[in-house]
Coordinates of C-alpha atoms and ligand atoms in Angstrom, one line a residue:
Chain A
M563 CA -62.8 3.3 -12.0
G564 CA -59.0 3.5 -12.3
R565 CA -57.0 4.2 -9.2
V566 CA -59.3 4.7 -6.3
S567 CA -58.6 6.5 -3.0
T568 CA -55.4 5.3 -1.5
G569 CA -54.3 8.2 0.6
L570 CA -50.7 9.4 0.7
L571 CA -47.6 7.4 0.5
G572 CA -44.1 8.4 1.6
G573 CA -41.2 7.1 -0.3
A574 CA -40.0 7.0 -3.8
E575 CA -40.9 9.4 -6.5
L576 CA -43.4 8.3 -9.1
P577 CA -43.0 8.5 -12.8
E578 CA -44.1 11.7 -14.6
P579 CA -47.6 11.7 -16.1
T580 CA -47.8 11.9 -19.8
A581 CA -50.6 12.3 -22.3
A582 CA -50.5 8.5 -22.7
D583 CA -52.0 8.2 -19.3
E584 CA -55.8 7.8 -19.7
D585 CA -56.7 10.6 -17.4
W586 CA -54.1 13.0 -18.9
R587 CA -55.1 12.4 -22.5
Y588 CA -56.2 16.0 -23.2
V589 CA -53.3 17.6 -21.3
A590 CA -50.4 19.2 -23.2
C591 CA -47.6 17.9 -20.9
A592 CA -44.7 20.0 -22.1
P593 CA -44.9 22.5 -19.3
L594 CA -44.0 19.7 -16.8
A595 CA -40.5 19.8 -18.2
A596 CA -40.2 23.6 -18.3
A597 CA -37.7 25.4 -16.1
T598 CA -39.1 27.0 -12.9
D599 CA -38.2 30.2 -11.2
A600 CA -36.1 30.0 -8.0
A601 CA -38.3 29.9 -4.9
R602 CA -38.1 33.0 -2.8
T603 CA -39.1 34.1 0.7
V604 CA -42.5 35.8 0.8
P605 CA -43.0 38.5 3.5
P606 CA -46.1 37.7 5.6
A607 CA -47.7 41.0 4.6
E608 CA -47.8 39.8 1.0
L609 CA -49.8 36.8 2.0
R610 CA -52.4 38.5 4.2
P611 CA -54.7 39.5 1.4
W612 CA -55.1 35.9 0.4
F613 CA -56.6 34.6 3.6
G614 CA -58.5 37.6 5.0
D615 CA -60.3 36.8 8.2
D616 CA -60.6 33.1 7.6
A617 CA -58.9 30.5 9.7
A618 CA -56.1 29.6 7.3
I619 CA -53.5 27.0 6.7
V620 CA -50.9 28.6 4.6
L621 CA -48.6 26.5 2.5
V622 CA -45.7 28.3 0.8
D623 CA -43.8 26.3 -1.7
G624 CA -45.0 23.2 0.1
Q625 CA -43.9 24.4 3.6
A626 CA -46.5 25.1 6.2
R627 CA -46.3 28.6 7.5
P628 CA -46.8 28.5 11.3
P629 CA -50.2 30.0 12.2
G630 CA -50.0 33.6 13.4
P631 CA -51.9 34.9 16.5
G632 CA -55.7 34.8 15.8
D633 CA -55.3 32.6 12.7
W634 CA -57.2 29.9 14.4
P635 CA -60.1 30.1 16.8
A636 CA -59.3 28.7 20.1
G637 CA -60.2 25.1 20.3
L638 CA -59.6 24.6 16.6
A639 CA -55.9 25.2 16.8
A640 CA -55.4 22.1 18.8
S641 CA -56.9 20.0 16.0
I642 CA -54.1 20.8 13.6
S643 CA -51.2 18.5 13.5
D644 CA -48.2 18.7 11.2
L645 CA -47.4 15.4 9.7
T646 CA -44.7 16.7 7.4
G647 CA -42.3 14.0 6.6
P648 CA -39.7 13.5 3.9
T649 CA -40.7 13.3 0.2
V650 CA -44.2 12.3 -0.4
G651 CA -46.2 11.4 -3.4
D652 CA -49.7 10.5 -4.2
P653 CA -50.2 7.3 -6.2
A654 CA -53.8 8.1 -6.9
L655 CA -52.5 11.0 -8.9
G656 CA -49.3 9.6 -10.4
W657 CA -47.6 12.7 -9.1
P658 CA -44.3 13.2 -7.4
W659 CA -43.0 16.2 -5.6
R660 CA -39.9 17.2 -3.9
Q661 CA -41.0 18.9 -0.7
G662 CA -44.1 18.2 1.1
A663 CA -45.9 19.6 4.1
R664 CA -48.7 17.5 5.3
Q665 CA -51.2 19.0 7.7
R666 CA -54.0 17.1 9.4
L667 CA -57.1 19.0 10.5
T668 CA -59.8 17.3 12.5
V669 CA -62.9 19.4 13.0
T670 CA -65.0 18.1 15.8
R671 CA -67.4 21.1 16.2
D672 CA -68.7 23.8 13.9
P673 CA -65.7 26.1 13.4
G674 CA -67.8 29.3 13.4
R675 CA -65.8 30.8 10.6
P676 CA -64.7 29.6 7.2
L677 CA -61.6 27.5 7.0
R678 CA -59.1 28.4 4.3
L679 CA -56.2 26.7 2.7
V680 CA -53.9 29.1 0.9
C681 CA -51.4 27.4 -1.4
V682 CA -48.7 29.8 -2.5
A683 CA -46.0 28.9 -5.1
T684 CA -43.1 31.2 -5.8
G685 CA -40.9 28.9 -7.7
G686 CA -39.3 25.5 -7.9
R687 CA -41.2 22.3 -7.5
S688 CA -43.3 21.7 -4.4
G689 CA -46.3 20.0 -3.1
G690 CA -48.4 20.1 0.0
A691 CA -51.1 17.9 1.4
V692 CA -54.0 18.2 3.8
E693 CA -55.9 15.5 5.6
L694 CA -59.2 17.0 6.6
E695 CA -61.8 15.2 8.7
L696 CA -65.2 16.4 9.7
A697 CA -66.7 14.6 12.7
P698 CA -70.3 13.5 12.5
G699 CA -72.8 16.3 12.1
V700 CA -70.2 19.0 11.7
Q701 CA -70.8 21.7 9.1
A702 CA -67.9 23.7 7.6
D703 CA -66.9 25.8 4.7
L704 CA -63.5 25.5 3.2
A705 CA -61.9 27.9 0.8
I706 CA -58.9 26.7 -1.2
V707 CA -57.0 29.6 -2.8
H708 CA -54.1 29.0 -5.2
V709 CA -51.6 31.8 -5.5
H710 CA -48.7 31.7 -8.0
L711 CA -46.1 34.4 -7.5
G712 CA -43.7 32.9 -10.1
A713 CA -43.1 30.1 -12.6
A714 CA -43.5 27.2 -10.2
R715 CA -44.6 23.7 -10.4
A716 CA -47.0 23.1 -7.5
H717 CA -49.3 20.4 -6.4
T718 CA -51.8 20.4 -3.6
G719 CA -54.1 17.6 -2.6
G720 CA -55.1 15.3 0.1
T721 CA -57.9 13.5 1.7
I722 CA -61.3 14.6 3.0
R723 CA -63.4 12.5 5.3
L724 CA -66.9 13.4 6.2
G725 CA -68.5 11.6 9.1
R726 CA -72.2 10.8 9.3
G727 CA -74.4 13.8 8.5
A728 CA -71.4 16.1 8.1
R729 CA -71.5 18.9 5.5
L730 CA -68.6 20.5 3.8
R731 CA -68.7 23.2 1.2
V732 CA -65.5 23.8 -0.7
S733 CA -64.8 26.9 -2.8
E734 CA -61.5 26.3 -4.7
I735 CA -60.2 29.1 -6.8
Q736 CA -57.2 30.1 -8.8
A737 CA -56.4 33.6 -7.5
T738 CA -53.6 34.5 -9.9
P739 CA -52.4 33.5 -13.4
V740 CA -50.3 30.3 -13.3
P741 CA -47.2 30.8 -15.4
G742 CA -46.0 27.3 -14.5
V743 CA -47.9 24.2 -13.4
L744 CA -50.7 23.8 -10.9
T745 CA -52.2 20.4 -10.2
T746 CA -54.5 19.3 -7.5
G747 CA -55.8 16.0 -6.4
W748 CA -58.4 15.4 -3.7
T749 CA -59.8 12.2 -2.5
A750 CA -63.0 12.4 -0.5
Q751 CA -65.0 9.9 1.4
V752 CA -68.5 10.9 2.2
G753 CA -70.3 9.2 5.1
Q754 CA -73.9 8.4 5.6
D755 CA -76.2 11.3 4.9
A756 CA -73.2 13.5 4.7
G757 CA -72.7 16.0 1.8
L758 CA -69.8 17.5 0.0
V759 CA -70.3 20.4 -2.4
W760 CA -67.3 21.5 -4.5
H761 CA -67.1 24.9 -6.2
L762 CA -64.2 25.4 -8.6
A763 CA -63.2 28.5 -10.5
A764 CA -60.0 28.4 -12.6
T765 CA -58.5 30.4 -15.4
G766 CA -55.8 27.9 -16.4
G767 CA -52.1 28.5 -17.1
G768 CA -49.1 26.8 -18.5
L769 CA -50.7 23.6 -17.1
V770 CA -53.6 23.6 -14.7
R771 CA -55.2 20.3 -13.8
H772 CA -57.7 19.5 -11.0
R773 CA -58.8 16.0 -10.0
I774 CA -61.5 15.1 -7.6
D775 CA -62.2 11.5 -6.5
V776 CA -65.3 11.1 -4.4
D777 CA -66.3 7.9 -2.7
L778 CA -70.0 8.1 -1.9
A779 CA -69.6 5.4 0.6
Q780 CA -72.9 5.1 2.4
T781 CA -76.6 5.6 1.9
G782 CA -77.5 9.2 1.4
S783 CA -73.9 10.4 0.8
E784 CA -74.2 13.4 -1.5
F785 CA -71.9 15.2 -3.9
G786 CA -72.2 18.3 -5.9
L787 CA -69.7 19.9 -8.3
H788 CA -70.0 23.4 -9.8
A789 CA -67.0 24.2 -11.9
A790 CA -66.1 27.1 -14.2
L791 CA -63.0 27.1 -16.3
A792 CA -62.4 30.3 -18.2
V793 CA -59.3 30.2 -20.3
R794 CA -57.6 32.4 -22.8
G795 CA -54.3 32.9 -24.7
T796 CA -52.4 29.6 -25.0
D797 CA -53.3 28.5 -21.4
Q798 CA -54.9 25.2 -20.5
A799 CA -57.1 24.0 -17.7
H800 CA -58.4 20.5 -17.1
L801 CA -60.7 18.8 -14.7
V802 CA -61.1 15.2 -13.9
S803 CA -63.8 13.8 -11.6
R804 CA -64.3 10.2 -10.5
I805 CA -67.5 9.6 -8.5
L806 CA -68.2 6.3 -7.0
H807 CA -71.8 5.5 -5.8
R808 CA -71.8 2.5 -3.5
H809 CA -75.2 2.8 -2.0
A810 CA -78.3 4.9 -2.8
S811 CA -76.8 8.3 -3.1
P812 CA -77.2 11.4 -5.3
S813 CA -74.6 13.4 -7.3
R814 CA -74.9 16.5 -9.4
Q815 CA -72.1 18.0 -11.5
L816 CA -72.2 21.1 -13.7
V817 CA -69.0 22.0 -15.5
K818 CA -68.8 25.1 -17.7
C819 CA -65.8 26.0 -19.8
L820 CA -65.3 29.3 -21.6
L821 CA -62.6 29.4 -24.2
D822 CA -60.9 32.2 -26.1
D823 CA -57.9 32.5 -28.4
A824 CA -56.0 29.2 -28.5
A825 CA -57.1 28.0 -25.1
R826 CA -57.6 24.4 -24.2
T827 CA -59.9 22.9 -21.7
S828 CA -61.2 19.4 -20.9
F829 CA -63.5 17.7 -18.5
D830 CA -63.2 14.0 -18.0
G831 CA -65.9 12.8 -15.6
L832 CA -66.7 9.3 -14.6
I833 CA -69.8 8.2 -12.7
A834 CA -69.4 4.6 -11.4
M835 CA -72.3 2.8 -9.7
V836 CA -71.3 -0.6 -8.2
P837 CA -73.8 -3.4 -7.3
G838 CA -75.6 -2.2 -4.2
A839 CA -75.9 1.4 -5.5
D840 CA -79.6 0.9 -6.3
G841 CA -81.5 4.1 -5.7
S842 CA -78.6 6.3 -6.8
D843 CA -79.3 9.3 -9.0
A844 CA -76.4 11.0 -10.8
D845 CA -76.4 13.9 -13.2
L846 CA -73.4 15.2 -15.0
Q847 CA -73.5 18.2 -17.4
H848 CA -70.6 19.7 -19.3
R849 CA -71.0 22.8 -21.4
S850 CA -68.2 24.5 -23.4
L851 CA -68.6 27.9 -25.0
V852 CA -65.9 28.4 -27.6
R853 CA -65.4 32.0 -28.7
S854 CA -62.4 31.4 -31.0
P855 CA -61.8 29.0 -33.8
K856 CA -58.3 28.2 -32.5
A857 CA -59.5 27.1 -29.1
R858 CA -60.1 23.4 -28.3
A859 CA -62.6 22.0 -25.8
D860 CA -62.7 18.3 -25.0
S861 CA -65.3 16.4 -23.1
R862 CA -65.4 12.9 -21.8
P863 CA -68.4 12.0 -19.7
Q864 CA -68.4 8.4 -18.8
L865 CA -70.9 6.1 -17.0
D866 CA -70.0 2.8 -15.6
I867 CA -73.2 1.4 -14.2
R868 CA -73.4 -2.0 -12.5
A869 CA -76.5 -1.5 -10.5
D870 CA -80.1 -1.9 -11.8
E871 CA -82.4 0.6 -10.1
V872 CA -80.5 3.8 -10.7
K873 CA -80.7 7.0 -12.6
A874 CA -77.7 8.4 -14.4
A875 CA -77.8 11.2 -16.9
H876 CA -75.0 13.0 -18.7
G877 CA -74.8 15.6 -21.3
A878 CA -72.1 17.5 -23.1
T879 CA -72.5 20.5 -25.4
I880 CA -69.9 22.5 -27.2
G881 CA -71.2 25.7 -28.8
Q882 CA -70.4 29.2 -29.8
L883 CA -72.1 32.5 -28.9
D884 CA -75.6 32.5 -30.2
P885 CA -75.6 34.9 -33.2
E886 CA -79.3 35.9 -32.4
E887 CA -78.3 37.0 -28.9
V888 CA -75.2 38.9 -30.1
R889 CA -77.3 40.6 -32.8
Y890 CA -80.0 41.6 -30.3
L891 CA -77.5 43.1 -27.9
R892 CA -75.9 45.0 -30.7
M893 CA -79.2 46.4 -31.8
R894 CA -79.4 47.7 -28.2
G895 CA -76.2 49.6 -28.5
L896 CA -73.5 47.2 -27.3
D897 CA -70.5 46.8 -29.6
P898 CA -69.5 43.3 -30.5
A899 CA -66.9 43.0 -27.8
A900 CA -69.2 44.3 -25.1
A901 CA -71.9 41.9 -26.3
A902 CA -69.5 38.9 -26.1
T903 CA -68.4 40.0 -22.6
L904 CA -71.9 40.3 -21.3
L905 CA -72.8 36.8 -22.7
G906 CA -69.6 35.3 -21.4
T907 CA -70.3 36.8 -17.9
A908 CA -73.9 35.5 -17.9
Y909 CA -72.7 32.1 -19.0
L910 CA -70.2 31.7 -16.1
E911 CA -72.5 33.4 -13.5
E912 CA -74.6 30.2 -13.2
V913 CA -71.6 28.6 -11.6
L914 CA -70.0 31.6 -9.9
A915 CA -73.3 32.7 -8.3
A916 CA -73.4 29.4 -6.4
I917 CA -70.1 30.0 -4.6
P918 CA -71.1 30.3 -0.9
H919 CA -68.0 32.2 0.2
A920 CA -68.5 35.9 -0.8
G921 CA -64.9 37.0 -0.5
V922 CA -63.7 34.1 -2.6
A923 CA -66.5 34.5 -5.1
A924 CA -65.4 38.1 -5.6
I925 CA -61.8 37.0 -6.4
A926 CA -63.2 34.3 -8.8
R927 CA -65.4 36.8 -10.6
D928 CA -62.6 39.2 -11.0
R929 CA -60.2 36.6 -12.3
L930 CA -62.7 34.9 -14.7
K931 CA -64.0 38.2 -16.1
P932 CA -64.6 37.3 -19.7
Chain B
M46 CA -84.0 64.5 -36.0
T47 CA -85.7 63.4 -39.2
L48 CA -85.8 59.8 -40.3
A49 CA -86.0 59.8 -44.1
I50 CA -86.4 56.6 -46.0
T51 CA -86.0 56.8 -49.8
N52 CA -86.9 54.2 -52.4
L53 CA -85.7 51.5 -50.0
H54 CA -85.4 48.0 -51.4
A55 CA -84.2 45.0 -49.4
R56 CA -84.1 41.2 -49.7
V57 CA -83.4 38.3 -47.4
G58 CA -80.7 35.8 -48.4
D59 CA -78.2 36.0 -51.2
E60 CA -78.7 37.5 -54.6
A61 CA -79.4 34.2 -56.4
T62 CA -81.8 32.5 -54.0
G63 CA -82.9 35.5 -51.9
K64 CA -86.3 37.0 -51.9
A65 CA -87.1 40.7 -52.3
L66 CA -89.1 41.9 -49.3
L67 CA -89.0 45.7 -49.5
N68 CA -89.8 47.1 -53.0
G69 CA -89.3 50.8 -52.7
I70 CA -90.4 52.4 -49.5
D71 CA -90.6 56.2 -49.1
L72 CA -91.3 57.7 -45.7
V73 CA -90.3 60.9 -43.9
V74 CA -90.8 61.1 -40.1
K75 CA -90.2 64.5 -38.7
P76 CA -89.4 65.4 -35.1
G77 CA -92.5 65.2 -32.8
E78 CA -94.5 63.1 -35.3
V79 CA -96.3 59.8 -34.8
H80 CA -96.6 57.6 -37.8
A81 CA -98.5 54.3 -38.0
I82 CA -97.7 51.5 -40.4
M83 CA -100.5 48.9 -40.9
G84 CA -100.7 46.0 -43.3
P85 CA -101.5 42.4 -43.7
N86 CA -99.3 39.6 -42.4
G87 CA -96.2 39.0 -44.5
A88 CA -96.3 42.5 -46.0
G89 CA -92.8 43.4 -44.9
K90 CA -93.5 45.5 -41.8
S91 CA -91.1 43.7 -39.5
T92 CA -88.5 43.5 -42.4
L93 CA -88.6 47.3 -42.6
A94 CA -88.0 47.6 -38.8
K95 CA -85.1 45.1 -38.9
V96 CA -83.5 46.7 -41.9
L97 CA -83.5 50.0 -40.1
A98 CA -82.0 48.4 -37.0
G99 CA -79.2 46.8 -39.1
H100 CA -80.2 43.1 -38.9
D101 CA -77.6 41.3 -40.9
A102 CA -80.0 38.7 -42.5
Y103 CA -81.3 41.4 -44.8
A104 CA -79.5 43.2 -47.6
V105 CA -80.4 46.6 -48.9
T106 CA -80.4 46.4 -52.7
A107 CA -81.4 50.0 -53.6
G108 CA -82.4 53.2 -52.0
G109 CA -81.4 54.4 -48.5
A110 CA -82.3 55.9 -45.2
T111 CA -80.9 58.9 -43.3
L112 CA -81.2 59.9 -39.7
G113 CA -80.7 63.6 -39.0
G114 CA -79.3 63.8 -42.5
A115 CA -76.6 61.2 -41.9
D116 CA -76.5 57.9 -43.8
L117 CA -78.2 55.5 -41.3
L118 CA -77.4 52.3 -43.3
A119 CA -73.6 53.1 -43.3
L120 CA -73.7 52.6 -39.5
E121 CA -73.1 49.4 -37.5
P122 CA -76.2 48.3 -35.6
H123 CA -74.9 49.6 -32.2
E124 CA -73.9 52.9 -33.8
R125 CA -77.5 53.4 -35.0
V126 CA -78.6 53.2 -31.4
H127 CA -76.0 55.7 -30.4
A128 CA -77.2 57.9 -33.2
G129 CA -80.7 58.0 -31.7
L130 CA -82.6 55.2 -33.3
F131 CA -84.5 52.6 -31.3
V132 CA -86.3 49.6 -32.8
G133 CA -88.7 47.6 -30.5
F134 CA -89.0 44.1 -32.0
Q135 CA -92.1 42.1 -32.6
Y136 CA -90.2 39.0 -31.2
P137 CA -87.6 40.2 -28.7
V138 CA -84.8 37.7 -28.3
E139 CA -84.4 35.7 -25.1
V140 CA -80.9 36.0 -23.6
P141 CA -80.7 33.4 -20.9
G142 CA -78.5 34.2 -17.9
V143 CA -78.3 38.0 -18.6
V144 CA -80.0 40.0 -15.8
N145 CA -82.2 42.8 -17.2
G146 CA -81.0 45.6 -14.9
E147 CA -77.3 44.9 -15.6
F148 CA -77.9 44.7 -19.4
L149 CA -79.8 48.0 -19.3
R150 CA -76.9 49.7 -17.4
L151 CA -74.4 48.5 -20.1
A152 CA -76.8 49.6 -22.9
Y153 CA -77.3 53.0 -21.2
N154 CA -73.5 53.4 -20.7
A155 CA -72.7 52.5 -24.2
R156 CA -75.0 55.2 -25.5
A157 CA -73.8 57.7 -22.9
K158 CA -70.2 57.1 -23.8
A159 CA -71.0 57.6 -27.5
R160 CA -72.6 60.9 -26.6
N161 CA -69.7 62.0 -24.3
Q162 CA -72.0 61.9 -21.4
P163 CA -71.1 60.5 -18.0
E164 CA -71.5 56.7 -17.5
V165 CA -73.4 55.4 -14.4
A166 CA -71.5 53.2 -12.0
A167 CA -73.1 49.9 -10.9
K168 CA -73.8 51.2 -7.4
D169 CA -75.6 54.3 -8.7
W170 CA -77.8 52.4 -11.2
A171 CA -80.6 51.0 -9.1
P172 CA -82.4 54.3 -8.3
K173 CA -81.9 55.6 -11.8
L174 CA -83.3 52.4 -13.2
A175 CA -86.2 52.5 -10.8
E176 CA -87.1 55.9 -12.2
Y177 CA -87.0 54.6 -15.7
I178 CA -89.2 51.6 -14.8
R179 CA -91.7 54.1 -13.3
Q180 CA -91.6 56.2 -16.4
A181 CA -92.1 53.2 -18.7
E182 CA -94.9 51.8 -16.4
A183 CA -93.0 48.5 -16.5
P184 CA -93.4 46.0 -13.6
E185 CA -91.2 46.9 -10.6
D186 CA -89.4 43.6 -10.6
F187 CA -88.0 44.1 -14.1
A188 CA -84.6 45.1 -12.9
G189 CA -84.0 41.7 -11.4
R190 CA -85.6 39.6 -14.1
G191 CA -83.9 37.9 -17.0
L192 CA -83.4 39.7 -20.3
N193 CA -86.6 38.3 -21.9
A194 CA -85.8 34.8 -20.8
G195 CA -88.5 33.8 -18.3
L196 CA -90.7 36.7 -19.4
S197 CA -94.1 36.1 -21.1
G198 CA -94.7 37.4 -24.6
G199 CA -96.5 40.4 -23.2
Q200 CA -93.8 41.1 -20.6
R201 CA -91.1 41.1 -23.3
K202 CA -93.0 43.8 -25.2
R203 CA -93.1 45.9 -22.0
N204 CA -89.4 45.2 -21.6
E205 CA -88.9 46.7 -25.1
I206 CA -90.6 49.9 -24.0
L207 CA -88.4 50.0 -20.9
Q208 CA -85.3 49.6 -23.1
M209 CA -86.6 52.5 -25.2
V210 CA -87.0 54.7 -22.2
V211 CA -83.5 53.9 -20.9
L212 CA -81.9 54.3 -24.3
D213 CA -83.5 57.7 -24.8
P214 CA -83.8 57.7 -28.6
L215 CA -85.0 60.5 -30.9
V216 CA -86.7 58.1 -33.3
A217 CA -88.5 54.9 -32.1
V218 CA -89.8 52.3 -34.4
L219 CA -92.1 49.9 -32.4
D220 CA -93.0 46.7 -34.2
E221 CA -96.3 45.3 -32.9
T222 CA -95.6 46.2 -29.3
D223 CA -99.3 45.9 -28.7
S224 CA -99.8 42.4 -30.0
G225 CA -100.3 39.8 -27.3
L226 CA -101.1 42.4 -24.6
D227 CA -104.3 42.6 -22.8
I228 CA -106.2 45.9 -22.7
D229 CA -104.7 47.1 -19.4
A230 CA -101.2 46.3 -20.6
I231 CA -101.9 48.2 -23.9
K232 CA -103.0 51.2 -21.9
A233 CA -99.8 51.0 -19.8
V234 CA -97.7 50.8 -22.9
A235 CA -99.5 53.7 -24.5
R236 CA -99.1 55.8 -21.3
G237 CA -95.4 54.9 -21.4
I238 CA -95.1 56.0 -25.0
N239 CA -97.1 59.2 -24.5
A240 CA -95.0 60.1 -21.4
W241 CA -91.9 59.6 -23.4
R242 CA -93.0 61.8 -26.4
R243 CA -91.5 65.2 -26.8
A244 CA -91.4 67.8 -29.6
D245 CA -88.0 66.4 -30.7
R246 CA -88.9 62.7 -30.5
S247 CA -90.8 60.8 -33.1
V248 CA -92.3 57.4 -33.2
V249 CA -93.3 54.9 -35.9
L250 CA -95.9 52.4 -34.6
I251 CA -96.3 49.2 -36.6
T252 CA -99.6 47.7 -35.5
H253 CA -102.6 45.6 -36.6
F254 CA -105.0 47.3 -34.2
Q255 CA -106.9 50.5 -33.9
R256 CA -106.8 50.2 -30.1
L257 CA -103.2 51.4 -29.7
L258 CA -103.9 54.2 -32.2
D259 CA -106.8 55.4 -30.1
L260 CA -104.4 55.8 -27.2
V261 CA -101.4 57.2 -29.1
Q262 CA -102.8 59.5 -31.8
P263 CA -100.9 59.2 -35.1
D264 CA -100.3 62.1 -37.4
R265 CA -100.1 59.9 -40.4
V266 CA -101.2 56.3 -41.2
H267 CA -99.5 54.2 -43.9
V268 CA -100.6 51.0 -45.5
L269 CA -97.8 48.5 -46.3
V270 CA -98.6 45.8 -48.8
G271 CA -96.1 43.7 -50.8
G272 CA -93.1 45.6 -49.5
R273 CA -94.5 49.0 -50.6
L274 CA -96.5 51.8 -49.0
V275 CA -99.6 51.7 -51.0
E276 CA -101.6 54.4 -49.3
S277 CA -101.1 57.1 -46.7
G278 CA -103.6 59.3 -44.9
G279 CA -104.6 60.8 -41.6
P280 CA -105.9 59.1 -38.5
E281 CA -109.2 58.3 -40.2
L282 CA -107.4 55.8 -42.5
S283 CA -106.7 53.3 -39.6
A284 CA -110.4 53.2 -38.7
R285 CA -111.3 52.5 -42.4
L286 CA -108.6 49.7 -42.5
E287 CA -110.1 48.2 -39.3
R288 CA -113.5 48.1 -41.1
E289 CA -112.5 47.1 -44.6
G290 CA -109.3 45.2 -44.2
Y291 CA -106.6 45.0 -46.9
G292 CA -108.7 43.2 -49.6
R293 CA -108.7 46.1 -52.0
W294 CA -104.9 45.7 -52.4
G295 CA -105.2 42.0 -53.1
A296 CA -104.0 41.0 -49.7
Ligands
ADP1495 N1 -85.3 35.9 -42.3 C1 -86.2 35.6 -43.2 N2 -86.0 34.5 -44.0 C2 -87.0 34.2 -44.9 N3 -88.1 34.8 -45.1 C3 -88.3 35.9 -44.4 C4 -87.4 36.3 -43.4 N4 -87.9 37.4 -42.8 C5 -89.1 37.7 -43.4 N5 -89.4 36.8 -44.4 C6 -90.5 36.7 -45.2 O1 -90.7 38.0 -45.7 C7 -92.1 38.3 -45.7 C8 -92.4 39.6 -44.9 O2 -92.2 39.3 -43.5 P1 -92.3 40.3 -42.3 O3 -91.5 41.5 -42.7 O4 -92.1 39.6 -41.1 O5 -93.9 40.6 -42.5 P2 -94.9 41.4 -41.5 O6 -94.1 41.9 -40.3 O7 -95.5 42.5 -42.3 O8 -95.9 40.4 -41.1 C9 -92.9 37.1 -45.2 O9 -93.3 36.4 -46.3 C10 -91.8 36.4 -44.5 O10 -92.0 35.0 -44.5
MG1496 MG1 -94.2 41.5 -38.3

């Protein structure tokens, strides 16, 4: 299971990850050492489009922007506290950063509108963390929007705790290209009969890596992952998931990668079922559609099953466009490029159509347009 | 626009191991005409349709085909559609994940663009498509269905007719569009074809059955056996074939 949920630590910086680390094995790490742009001040008007009408926490280069009037519904504002301290790092991720805002958000009643975390990076190295807790029975939607306005090295992550029967739907998207480095690391603990569904849409960049660790801690804790990575040029995008079933609990994961040019993607997913997880049912599916001979898609589905009465299924396929389908579309008047675009769009749509937040889904569709 | 096929020879596979499937087809289809091609299984009927459409599994080894005087075989498959040819397939391909209505809009726009006609924006497509669906007598829910995926064999054939109506060809080759359809569906397909017919539009119906030809009257009927047209005649020929079969040609 590797390093399980440990939360955030203050203190010393941690060593840089390298491809020798088990969960970084598919990542080309050179961009970690590349120079970044100087961070700059972003006028508020430039940020507005990224958070729309949602109740937003905005982190700019790791610093929390104070909420503007109307950013938070009354009653919710009080539930935010700023825990920003000195340098922080996340040992679950093996990741250091230089500046770090840390926001805690405790949601005790249905927020009435989507929550949004906007992570803006203009340059330099930065990181920000959020500790989100949903009280028992609370239902919420959270959009996480990554915006890179320069060559920056940025990390966002934190902890999510769902009380009994709570439901959280997360839509995490990359809203811009990432000329530098973007990494995320979320550690979630899902309570009894609570559910976490995570939608992820990414286009990669110099280095983009997402990691999600989920502790299905109680009976009936549920997790779903729907991820689309559509990458072109020499960009890379990677996804790591670590799902721990402790009691009878279901998890479903569908990860779809679409690669062009010399792109690289990987999905490294582990389903662990410990003694006591009897009655659990896990399914993990990874598909890669590779449209160029120079692209490289890696897949590493893993099962670590130590309970008897469980179901665990995984599948990984790597394929090209179906020549029969391309031919049929051409014989209906689409040129080869249009046929490839239509098939790529259809391929991703299975994931994108499930994003519950329409505004965010529109950005994702636009960004991932094949 | 006239479709003229001259001494057409084609094979599947490469020169060494491939198999000759068309062995000299001659056929001229003039504007407004309806031609029927009948023949036993394995005669090469679908091969002819696919060669005309530009299917890359088949190689033309001799002869040729022109559409409106231009060399049809020199065109890429999508360019043949833009030039005004439509081939409805015996086994339409399933394309999972693609929504029929969106596909039809892209296909329509590709043809419109090639003809220097205005393309239709996504927001204006629904009413236009509804009108095409009505014309083709296709089921109303076809806009939102998958592109053949999730459709029954019969529904796929009806989807081919819808595609024909949307793409507005001048020459349509329909390969066994009536197979697998019940009598009501055949009638609907026939009404769709008849409504689409015009003095400048011609159609080649590849079929096994008299039923469709009772509903869409052919001007000429041809018998295809062993990759050749072995007999041609008027509408009465199809009735005779239905009675006597293809035994006299050794099939
Ligand atoms: N792609 C192919 N590969 C190998 N053989 C083929 C292929 N297509 C057609 N054939 C063969 O060519 C012959 C003619 O097929 P087809 O044109 O489908 O006949 P019809 O439509 O008249 O029933 C058959 O013997 C068939 O098996
Ligand atoms: Mg056939």
